[in-house]
Amino acid sequence: MPRFMTLIRIDEKAAADFESDPGFEQRMGALFEEITKAGVMLETNGLKPTAEGTRLSWQGGKVSLTDGPFTETREVVGGYAIMQCKDMAEAQEWTRRFLSTHPESWEVGAEIRQIDEMPTPPGN
């Protein structure tokens, strides 16, 4: 069964002003319980702010490092989930439900990518 990675995109500056919603954690907890029981969720987590991250790039035969925050980027990856779904439609439905648990005043996006599974080397 194919695996999908959902990248949760947020605007870090706007996220600091998100209003709290007492029902948010309860809605998220119920969804996570359901998706775990369905055997779909393999792993999920939020990510630390970009201020604590580092980007590495390869150019001209050299690796360079840039420490965060990455102010030139409006949206950043704020979390991820790895799900095992029958197809992209199922991954989209679970992700739609995940986004719908958030308060209406928040702005959160998601990108779903199917994991390109590498063939298992002989002998493994």
Coordinates of C-alpha atoms in Angstrom, one line a residue:
M1 CA 0.0 0.0 0.0
P2 CA 1.5 3.4 -0.9
R3 CA 2.7 5.8 1.7
F4 CA 2.2 9.6 1.5
M5 CA 3.9 12.4 3.2
T6 CA 1.8 15.4 4.1
L7 CA 3.8 18.6 4.6
I8 CA 1.9 21.1 6.8
R9 CA 2.6 24.7 5.7
I10 CA 2.3 27.7 8.0
D11 CA 3.2 31.3 8.1
E12 CA 5.4 31.4 11.3
K13 CA 4.8 35.1 11.8
A14 CA 1.0 34.8 11.5
A15 CA 0.9 31.6 13.6
A16 CA 2.2 33.6 16.6
D17 CA -1.1 35.5 16.5
F18 CA -3.4 32.6 16.2
E19 CA -6.3 32.7 18.7
S20 CA -6.5 29.8 21.0
D21 CA -9.5 27.5 20.6
P22 CA -10.3 25.3 23.6
G23 CA -11.9 22.6 21.3
F24 CA -9.0 22.3 18.9
E25 CA -7.0 19.8 21.0
Q26 CA -10.1 17.7 21.5
R27 CA -11.0 17.7 17.8
M28 CA -7.4 16.8 16.9
G29 CA -7.2 14.1 19.5
A30 CA -10.4 12.5 18.2
L31 CA -9.1 12.6 14.6
F32 CA -5.7 11.1 15.6
E33 CA -7.4 8.3 17.5
E34 CA -9.6 7.5 14.5
I35 CA -6.7 7.7 11.9
T36 CA -4.5 5.5 14.2
K37 CA -7.2 2.9 14.6
A38 CA -7.7 2.8 10.9
G39 CA -4.0 1.9 10.5
V40 CA -3.4 4.9 8.3
M41 CA -1.1 7.2 10.4
L42 CA 2.5 5.9 10.6
E43 CA 4.1 9.0 12.0
T44 CA 3.4 12.7 12.6
N45 CA 4.9 15.6 14.4
G46 CA 5.3 19.3 14.4
L47 CA 8.6 20.9 13.7
K48 CA 10.6 23.5 15.7
P49 CA 10.6 27.0 14.4
T50 CA 12.9 27.8 11.4
A51 CA 14.9 30.0 13.8
E52 CA 16.3 26.7 15.2
G53 CA 16.9 25.2 11.7
T54 CA 19.7 25.2 9.2
R55 CA 19.6 24.9 5.4
L56 CA 22.4 23.2 3.5
S57 CA 22.9 23.7 -0.2
W58 CA 25.2 22.3 -2.8
Q59 CA 26.5 24.7 -5.4
G60 CA 29.7 24.9 -7.4
G61 CA 31.1 21.8 -5.7
K62 CA 30.7 23.2 -2.2
V63 CA 28.2 22.8 0.6
S64 CA 27.1 26.0 2.4
L65 CA 25.0 26.3 5.5
T66 CA 22.5 29.0 6.3
D67 CA 21.1 29.2 9.9
G68 CA 17.4 30.2 10.4
P69 CA 15.2 32.0 10.6
F70 CA 14.6 32.0 6.9
T71 CA 12.9 35.4 6.5
E72 CA 12.7 35.3 2.8
T73 CA 10.1 32.5 3.0
R74 CA 6.5 33.4 3.9
E75 CA 5.3 29.8 4.3
V76 CA 7.4 27.1 6.0
V77 CA 6.9 23.5 6.8
G78 CA 5.6 23.4 10.3
G79 CA 4.9 19.7 10.6
Y80 CA 4.5 16.5 8.7
A81 CA 2.6 13.2 8.6
I82 CA 3.4 9.9 7.0
M83 CA 0.3 8.0 6.2
Q84 CA -0.3 4.6 4.5
C85 CA -3.4 5.0 2.3
K86 CA -4.9 3.0 -0.6
D87 CA -4.5 6.0 -2.9
M88 CA -4.1 9.8 -3.2
A89 CA -7.9 10.3 -2.8
E90 CA -7.8 8.7 0.7
A91 CA -4.7 10.7 1.6
Q92 CA -6.5 13.9 0.5
E93 CA -9.6 13.0 2.6
W94 CA -7.6 12.5 5.8
T95 CA -5.6 15.7 5.2
R96 CA -8.8 17.6 4.5
R97 CA -10.2 16.3 7.8
F98 CA -6.9 17.3 9.6
L99 CA -7.1 20.8 8.2
S100 CA -10.8 21.1 9.2
T101 CA -10.0 20.5 12.9
H102 CA -8.2 23.9 13.0
P103 CA -10.0 27.0 14.1
E104 CA -11.5 29.0 11.2
S105 CA -9.4 32.0 12.0
W106 CA -6.1 30.1 11.4
E107 CA -4.4 29.8 8.0
V108 CA -2.8 26.4 7.5
G109 CA -2.0 24.6 4.3
A110 CA -0.8 21.1 3.3
E111 CA 1.0 19.5 0.5
I112 CA 0.6 15.8 -0.1
R113 CA 3.4 13.8 -1.9
Q114 CA 3.4 10.1 -2.5
I115 CA 6.7 8.5 -1.3
D116 CA 8.7 7.1 -4.1
E117 CA 9.4 3.7 -2.7
M118 CA 12.9 2.3 -3.4
P119 CA 13.0 -1.4 -4.4
T120 CA 14.4 -3.6 -1.6
P121 CA 18.0 -4.6 -2.4
P122 CA 18.5 -8.3 -3.0
G123 CA 19.3 -10.2 0.3
N124 CA 17.4 -7.8 2.6

